[in-house]
Amino acid sequence: MEIPSIYPDKEYHSNLIQPSGCMGRMEDIAAWFSTRQGKKIPDAIKPAVVLFASDHNITSDVDYGESTTTAERTHAALDKNSIIRKLCKQGSASLLIVDLGVREKLADMDDLEQAKIRTGSGNIAQEAAMDQGDYWESTGIGEEIANRMIADGANLLIAGSISANNEVSVAAIISELVGLSPEEVLRSSSNGSPEIYAQELIAVEAALSRTQGTPSHDILRELGGFELAAMAGFYRAAAHQGVPVLLDDLASTAAALAAAAWDVRIAGWMLASHVSSDNAGQRHAIDDLGLEPLMELNKSIGEARVATLLIPVIQSALSLQAGLVSLED
């Protein structure tokens, strides 16, 4: 399937009575959606948020100790009072959480989809994260879910990940595809102690050494995980359908880089919600994708929460444009 072309900028704002630039970034947001929808006044957004949950079997090389497990984080997100639920309600967004490879069995709950491939992807320091079968299954699940959300009326998609141990995979993907050293990426993205950072660094270096010479389009299978592959498939399906996606944290940006490695035109349908001022890896990755983040934070919080937080801001930008008076009126 072909990726739709982005409509040319018709410079609608140049015909407004208000001075050009008076709305700042709000003006840029509205123009961005106009060129993706091909409409002077873009349609109101109907967002859908999907969180892909999975473990990574890296613990033989990295000891995360008593940190919160992926299963616990998934249950927390599914709780009726969770932050992501409140943000989705505020932004009138649907929410779906997909279990692709959580080690523990999750009880059936509202908005949880069971799609477990196996209990965690491979240890990338020693082997490929996924064999071909698992890889295509993961990307296919992401594509199917994106297509389903779009068929249900969504015209803005947000993907996030839930994983207590995907930092090594995320850092390895960004190091490889952007050309940064593992130290540059991990220095600002590792959430562990100095001991954990040192173990993660060794694991990333081993993974990069093992995959030296791997084509960029196969990096995700070698270095990723089920949730990262599903997000990349999710982004690819959205681009093929001509539906924008809003990126979230470093993990979603890594998946976006992997999707763009398949076809660079996919990046044209991506909007970066934010960049963390202390995260060199995320900033370089967003630059590499040719994106400009909507906001800058001191620290990224992940699990699609910042992207979902910005839904009302985007909706306000589109509503403002719809209400402005042009010289033709």
Short mmCIF file of C-alpha atoms in Angstrom, two decimals:
data_model
loop_
_atom_site.label_atom_id
_atom_site.label_comp_id
_atom_site.label_asym_id
_atom_site.label_seq_id
_atom_site.Cartn_x
_atom_site.Cartn_y
_atom_site.Cartn_z
CA MET A 1 0.00 0.00 0.00
CA GLU A 2 1.29 3.47 -0.89
CA ILE A 3 1.81 6.18 1.72
CA PRO A 4 -0.39 9.20 0.87
CA SER A 5 1.34 12.43 -0.11
CA ILE A 6 1.21 15.38 2.26
CA TYR A 7 -0.83 18.25 0.82
CA PRO A 8 1.10 21.44 0.00
CA ASP A 9 0.89 24.31 2.47
CA LYS A 10 -1.68 26.71 1.03
CA GLU A 11 -0.47 29.48 3.36
CA TYR A 12 -3.96 29.97 4.76
CA HIS A 13 -2.54 31.99 7.64
CA SER A 14 -1.20 34.61 5.24
CA ASN A 15 -4.82 35.56 4.42
CA LEU A 16 -5.91 36.01 8.02
CA ILE A 17 -6.79 39.41 9.46
CA GLN A 18 -4.66 38.53 12.51
CA PRO A 19 -0.90 39.09 12.05
CA SER A 20 1.02 36.01 10.92
CA GLY A 21 2.62 34.30 13.90
CA CYS A 22 0.34 35.85 16.49
CA MET A 23 -0.72 32.39 17.69
CA GLY A 24 2.86 31.08 17.90
CA ARG A 25 3.12 27.29 17.93
CA MET A 26 -0.67 26.98 17.92
CA GLU A 27 -0.57 28.34 14.38
CA ASP A 28 2.06 25.79 13.37
CA ILE A 29 0.01 22.93 14.82
CA ALA A 30 -3.10 23.96 12.90
CA ALA A 31 -1.13 24.33 9.67
CA TRP A 32 0.45 20.89 10.19
CA PHE A 33 -2.95 19.22 10.48
CA SER A 34 -4.29 21.21 7.51
CA THR A 35 -1.55 19.84 5.27
CA ARG A 36 -2.19 16.27 6.46
CA GLN A 37 -5.96 16.47 6.08
CA GLY A 38 -5.87 18.59 2.92
CA LYS A 39 -8.36 21.03 4.43
CA LYS A 40 -8.10 24.74 5.14
CA ILE A 41 -10.05 24.11 8.35
CA PRO A 42 -8.92 20.72 9.70
CA ASP A 43 -11.43 18.36 11.25
CA ALA A 44 -11.59 18.10 15.03
CA ILE A 45 -9.35 15.34 16.30
CA LYS A 46 -10.69 12.00 17.47
CA PRO A 47 -7.73 10.46 19.33
CA ALA A 48 -7.00 6.87 20.22
CA VAL A 49 -4.29 5.87 22.72
CA VAL A 50 -2.71 2.40 22.72
CA LEU A 51 -0.14 1.11 25.21
CA PHE A 52 1.87 -1.97 24.22
CA ALA A 53 3.22 -3.97 27.19
CA SER A 54 6.08 -6.46 27.12
CA ASP A 55 9.12 -7.67 29.02
CA HIS A 56 12.68 -8.06 27.72
CA ASN A 57 14.76 -11.05 28.83
CA ILE A 58 17.83 -8.96 29.58
CA THR A 59 17.93 -9.66 33.32
CA SER A 60 20.77 -12.19 33.06
CA ASP A 61 22.96 -9.23 32.04
CA VAL A 62 21.24 -6.38 33.91
CA ASP A 63 20.04 -6.80 37.50
CA TYR A 64 17.11 -4.44 38.08
CA GLY A 65 16.66 -5.69 41.63
CA GLU A 66 13.32 -4.97 43.27
CA SER A 67 12.10 -2.43 40.71
CA THR A 68 8.44 -2.35 39.71
CA THR A 69 7.60 -5.13 37.25
CA THR A 70 5.98 -4.71 33.85
CA ALA A 71 2.91 -6.55 35.14
CA GLU A 72 2.58 -4.14 38.07
CA ARG A 73 2.93 -1.14 35.75
CA THR A 74 0.32 -2.59 33.41
CA HIS A 75 -2.15 -3.16 36.24
CA ALA A 76 -1.50 0.40 37.46
CA ALA A 77 -2.30 1.82 34.02
CA LEU A 78 -5.50 -0.24 33.84
CA ASP A 79 -6.71 1.02 37.22
CA LYS A 80 -9.82 3.17 36.93
CA ASN A 81 -8.01 6.04 38.67
CA SER A 82 -4.77 5.83 36.68
CA ILE A 83 -3.12 8.94 35.26
CA ILE A 84 -3.47 7.71 31.68
CA ARG A 85 -7.20 7.07 32.15
CA LYS A 86 -7.70 10.58 33.52
CA LEU A 87 -5.71 12.09 30.65
CA CYS A 88 -7.68 10.09 28.08
CA LYS A 89 -10.94 11.25 29.62
CA GLN A 90 -9.72 14.86 29.56
CA GLY A 91 -8.80 14.53 25.88
CA SER A 92 -11.85 12.44 24.89
CA ALA A 93 -9.51 9.65 23.76
CA SER A 94 -10.12 5.92 23.74
CA LEU A 95 -7.63 3.70 25.59
CA LEU A 96 -6.43 0.19 24.83
CA ILE A 97 -3.61 -1.70 26.57
CA VAL A 98 -2.15 -4.71 24.76
CA ASP A 99 -0.17 -7.51 26.45
CA LEU A 100 2.39 -8.74 23.93
CA GLY A 101 4.91 -10.35 26.25
CA VAL A 102 4.42 -9.61 29.95
CA ARG A 103 6.05 -12.37 32.01
CA GLU A 104 3.19 -12.79 34.45
CA LYS A 105 -0.33 -13.71 33.38
CA LEU A 106 -2.59 -10.67 33.53
CA ALA A 107 -6.19 -11.01 34.66
CA ASP A 108 -8.83 -9.98 32.15
CA MET A 109 -9.75 -6.33 32.66
CA ASP A 110 -11.58 -3.62 30.76
CA ASP A 111 -9.47 -2.15 27.93
CA LEU A 112 -6.88 -4.95 28.11
CA GLU A 113 -6.27 -7.00 24.97
CA GLN A 114 -4.44 -10.30 25.40
CA ALA A 115 -2.06 -10.85 22.47
CA LYS A 116 0.90 -12.51 24.20
CA ILE A 117 3.53 -13.77 21.77
CA ARG A 118 5.73 -15.21 24.51
CA THR A 119 6.98 -14.07 27.90
CA GLY A 120 9.54 -11.50 26.87
CA SER A 121 11.73 -10.91 23.84
CA GLY A 122 15.28 -12.27 23.55
CA ASN A 123 18.37 -11.02 25.36
CA ILE A 124 19.80 -8.70 22.71
CA ALA A 125 23.28 -8.83 24.23
CA GLN A 126 23.40 -12.49 23.18
CA GLU A 127 20.78 -13.08 20.48
CA ALA A 128 18.21 -11.40 18.24
CA ALA A 129 15.29 -9.90 20.13
CA MET A 130 12.86 -11.72 17.83
CA ASP A 131 12.96 -14.42 15.22
CA GLN A 132 11.25 -13.64 11.92
CA GLY A 133 7.95 -15.16 13.04
CA ASP A 134 7.73 -13.19 16.29
CA TYR A 135 8.85 -10.04 14.49
CA TRP A 136 6.15 -10.19 11.83
CA GLU A 137 3.55 -11.14 14.43
CA SER A 138 4.48 -8.12 16.58
CA THR A 139 4.45 -5.60 13.73
CA GLY A 140 1.26 -7.16 12.39
CA ILE A 141 -0.51 -6.74 15.72
CA GLY A 142 0.45 -3.06 15.78
CA GLU A 143 -0.77 -2.58 12.21
CA GLU A 144 -4.05 -4.38 12.85
CA ILE A 145 -4.79 -2.31 15.94
CA ALA A 146 -4.02 0.97 14.15
CA ASN A 147 -6.29 -0.01 11.26
CA ARG A 148 -9.02 -0.99 13.71
CA MET A 149 -8.80 2.35 15.55
CA ILE A 150 -8.94 4.26 12.27
CA ALA A 151 -11.94 2.20 11.10
CA ASP A 152 -13.64 3.18 14.37
CA GLY A 153 -13.17 6.87 13.50
CA ALA A 154 -9.84 7.83 15.10
CA ASN A 155 -7.88 10.47 13.16
CA LEU A 156 -4.99 10.91 15.61
CA LEU A 157 -3.12 7.93 17.03
CA ILE A 158 -0.86 7.79 20.08
CA ALA A 159 1.24 4.77 21.04
CA GLY A 160 3.20 4.18 24.21
CA SER A 161 5.01 1.30 25.86
CA ILE A 162 4.83 -0.34 29.25
CA SER A 163 8.06 -2.16 30.09
CA ALA A 164 10.21 -2.30 33.19
CA ASN A 165 13.27 -3.43 31.25
CA ASN A 166 13.33 -2.05 27.70
CA GLU A 167 15.99 0.63 28.29
CA VAL A 168 18.78 -1.48 26.78
CA SER A 169 16.79 -2.12 23.59
CA VAL A 170 15.71 1.51 23.27
CA ALA A 171 19.26 2.78 23.78
CA ALA A 172 20.68 0.25 21.33
CA ILE A 173 18.20 1.18 18.57
CA ILE A 174 18.84 4.90 18.96
CA SER A 175 22.60 4.44 19.17
CA GLU A 176 22.60 2.38 15.98
CA LEU A 177 20.12 4.39 13.89
CA VAL A 178 21.20 7.90 14.96
CA GLY A 179 24.91 7.20 15.32
CA LEU A 180 25.26 8.21 18.97
CA SER A 181 27.49 6.43 21.44
CA PRO A 182 25.70 4.21 23.97
CA GLU A 183 27.06 6.48 26.72
CA GLU A 184 25.33 9.53 25.21
CA VAL A 185 21.97 7.76 25.09
CA LEU A 186 22.12 5.90 28.40
CA ARG A 187 23.63 8.75 30.41
CA SER A 188 20.32 10.60 30.25
CA SER A 189 17.85 7.73 29.82
CA SER A 190 18.92 5.15 32.41
CA ASN A 191 16.64 5.26 35.45
CA GLY A 192 18.79 3.01 37.59
CA SER A 193 21.72 3.22 39.96
CA PRO A 194 25.32 3.64 38.76
CA GLU A 195 25.62 -0.15 38.97
CA ILE A 196 22.58 -0.65 36.73
CA TYR A 197 23.84 2.01 34.30
CA ALA A 198 27.18 0.19 34.02
CA GLN A 199 25.43 -3.13 33.35
CA GLU A 200 23.13 -1.55 30.77
CA LEU A 201 26.09 0.05 29.01
CA ILE A 202 27.91 -3.29 28.74
CA ALA A 203 24.72 -4.92 27.40
CA VAL A 204 24.16 -2.21 24.77
CA GLU A 205 27.78 -2.38 23.63
CA ALA A 206 27.54 -6.18 23.35
CA ALA A 207 24.32 -5.90 21.33
CA LEU A 208 25.82 -3.34 18.95
CA SER A 209 28.94 -5.44 18.50
CA ARG A 210 26.83 -8.53 17.78
CA THR A 211 24.74 -6.73 15.14
CA GLN A 212 27.52 -4.80 13.43
CA GLY A 213 26.76 -4.56 9.71
CA THR A 214 23.04 -5.32 10.10
CA PRO A 215 20.91 -3.40 7.54
CA SER A 216 18.93 -0.55 9.12
CA HIS A 217 15.60 -2.12 8.14
CA ASP A 218 16.44 -5.20 10.26
CA ILE A 219 17.71 -3.35 13.35
CA LEU A 220 14.32 -3.48 15.06
CA ARG A 221 14.13 -7.27 14.83
CA GLU A 222 17.66 -7.62 16.20
CA LEU A 223 17.60 -4.98 18.94
CA GLY A 224 13.96 -4.23 19.73
CA GLY A 225 11.20 -6.05 21.52
CA PHE A 226 7.58 -7.02 20.98
CA GLU A 227 6.19 -3.67 22.15
CA LEU A 228 8.67 -1.64 20.08
CA ALA A 229 7.94 -3.68 16.95
CA ALA A 230 4.20 -3.31 17.51
CA MET A 231 4.58 0.47 17.85
CA ALA A 232 6.57 0.62 14.62
CA GLY A 233 3.87 -1.39 12.84
CA PHE A 234 1.25 0.91 14.38
CA TYR A 235 3.06 3.96 12.94
CA ARG A 236 3.45 2.35 9.53
CA ALA A 237 -0.25 1.49 9.28
CA ALA A 238 -1.23 5.02 10.32
CA ALA A 239 1.00 6.53 7.61
CA HIS A 240 -0.44 4.20 4.97
CA GLN A 241 -3.92 5.35 6.00
CA GLY A 242 -2.91 9.02 6.03
CA VAL A 243 -3.55 9.42 9.76
CA PRO A 244 -1.16 11.44 11.97
CA VAL A 245 0.56 9.97 15.02
CA LEU A 246 1.76 11.85 18.09
CA LEU A 247 5.04 10.52 19.50
CA ASP A 248 5.64 10.32 23.23
CA ASP A 249 8.85 9.33 25.03
CA LEU A 250 12.23 7.86 24.09
CA ALA A 251 10.77 4.37 23.50
CA SER A 252 8.14 5.64 21.08
CA THR A 253 10.82 7.72 19.34
CA ALA A 254 13.00 4.60 18.95
CA ALA A 255 10.04 2.78 17.38
CA ALA A 256 9.48 5.79 15.11
CA LEU A 257 13.11 5.67 13.96
CA ALA A 258 12.73 1.98 13.17
CA ALA A 259 9.56 2.63 11.17
CA ALA A 260 11.27 5.43 9.25
CA ALA A 261 14.12 3.00 8.48
CA TRP A 262 11.55 0.93 6.57
CA ASP A 263 10.28 3.97 4.67
CA VAL A 264 11.37 7.53 5.43
CA ARG A 265 7.99 8.88 4.27
CA ILE A 266 6.39 7.44 7.41
CA ALA A 267 8.08 10.24 9.40
CA GLY A 268 5.99 12.79 7.50
CA TRP A 269 2.94 11.64 9.45
CA MET A 270 4.62 12.00 12.85
CA LEU A 271 4.35 14.86 15.31
CA ALA A 272 6.69 14.94 18.33
CA SER A 273 4.86 15.80 21.54
CA HIS A 274 7.94 16.79 23.52
CA VAL A 275 11.62 16.42 24.15
CA SER A 276 13.27 15.98 27.51
CA SER A 277 15.91 18.65 28.10
CA ASP A 278 18.16 16.12 29.85
CA ASN A 279 17.89 13.46 27.13
CA ALA A 280 20.42 13.86 24.33
CA GLY A 281 19.28 10.63 22.68
CA GLN A 282 15.69 11.76 22.32
CA ARG A 283 16.68 15.19 21.00
CA HIS A 284 19.02 13.73 18.37
CA ALA A 285 16.45 11.11 17.37
CA ILE A 286 13.71 13.72 16.91
CA ASP A 287 16.10 15.86 14.86
CA ASP A 288 16.99 12.82 12.77
CA LEU A 289 13.29 12.32 12.01
CA GLY A 290 13.03 15.96 10.93
CA LEU A 291 10.53 16.81 13.67
CA GLU A 292 10.12 19.78 15.99
CA PRO A 293 8.75 18.94 19.46
CA LEU A 294 5.70 20.80 20.71
CA MET A 295 7.19 21.32 24.16
CA GLU A 296 10.30 20.73 26.26
CA LEU A 297 10.25 19.05 29.67
CA ASN A 298 12.86 18.54 32.35
CA LYS A 299 12.20 14.81 32.28
CA SER A 300 10.07 12.50 30.16
CA ILE A 301 7.53 10.35 32.01
CA GLY A 302 6.61 7.78 29.35
CA GLU A 303 3.61 5.49 28.84
CA ALA A 304 2.01 8.00 26.41
CA ARG A 305 1.19 10.40 29.22
CA VAL A 306 2.76 13.58 27.80
CA ALA A 307 1.38 12.96 24.32
CA THR A 308 -2.09 12.37 25.77
CA LEU A 309 -1.76 15.47 27.95
CA LEU A 310 -1.30 17.55 24.79
CA ILE A 311 -4.51 16.40 23.08
CA PRO A 312 -6.53 19.40 24.39
CA VAL A 313 -3.75 21.76 23.24
CA ILE A 314 -3.94 20.36 19.71
CA GLN A 315 -7.72 20.52 19.74
CA SER A 316 -7.55 24.15 20.88
CA ALA A 317 -5.19 24.99 18.02
CA LEU A 318 -7.58 23.49 15.47
CA SER A 319 -10.59 25.20 17.04
CA LEU A 320 -8.80 28.55 16.98
CA GLN A 321 -8.07 28.22 13.29
CA ALA A 322 -11.68 27.29 12.58
CA GLY A 323 -12.81 30.48 14.32
CA LEU A 324 -10.39 32.94 12.69
CA VAL A 325 -11.55 35.42 10.06
CA SER A 326 -9.75 35.54 6.71
CA LEU A 327 -9.54 38.43 4.26
CA GLU A 328 -11.79 36.43 1.94
CA ASP A 329 -14.64 36.36 4.49
#
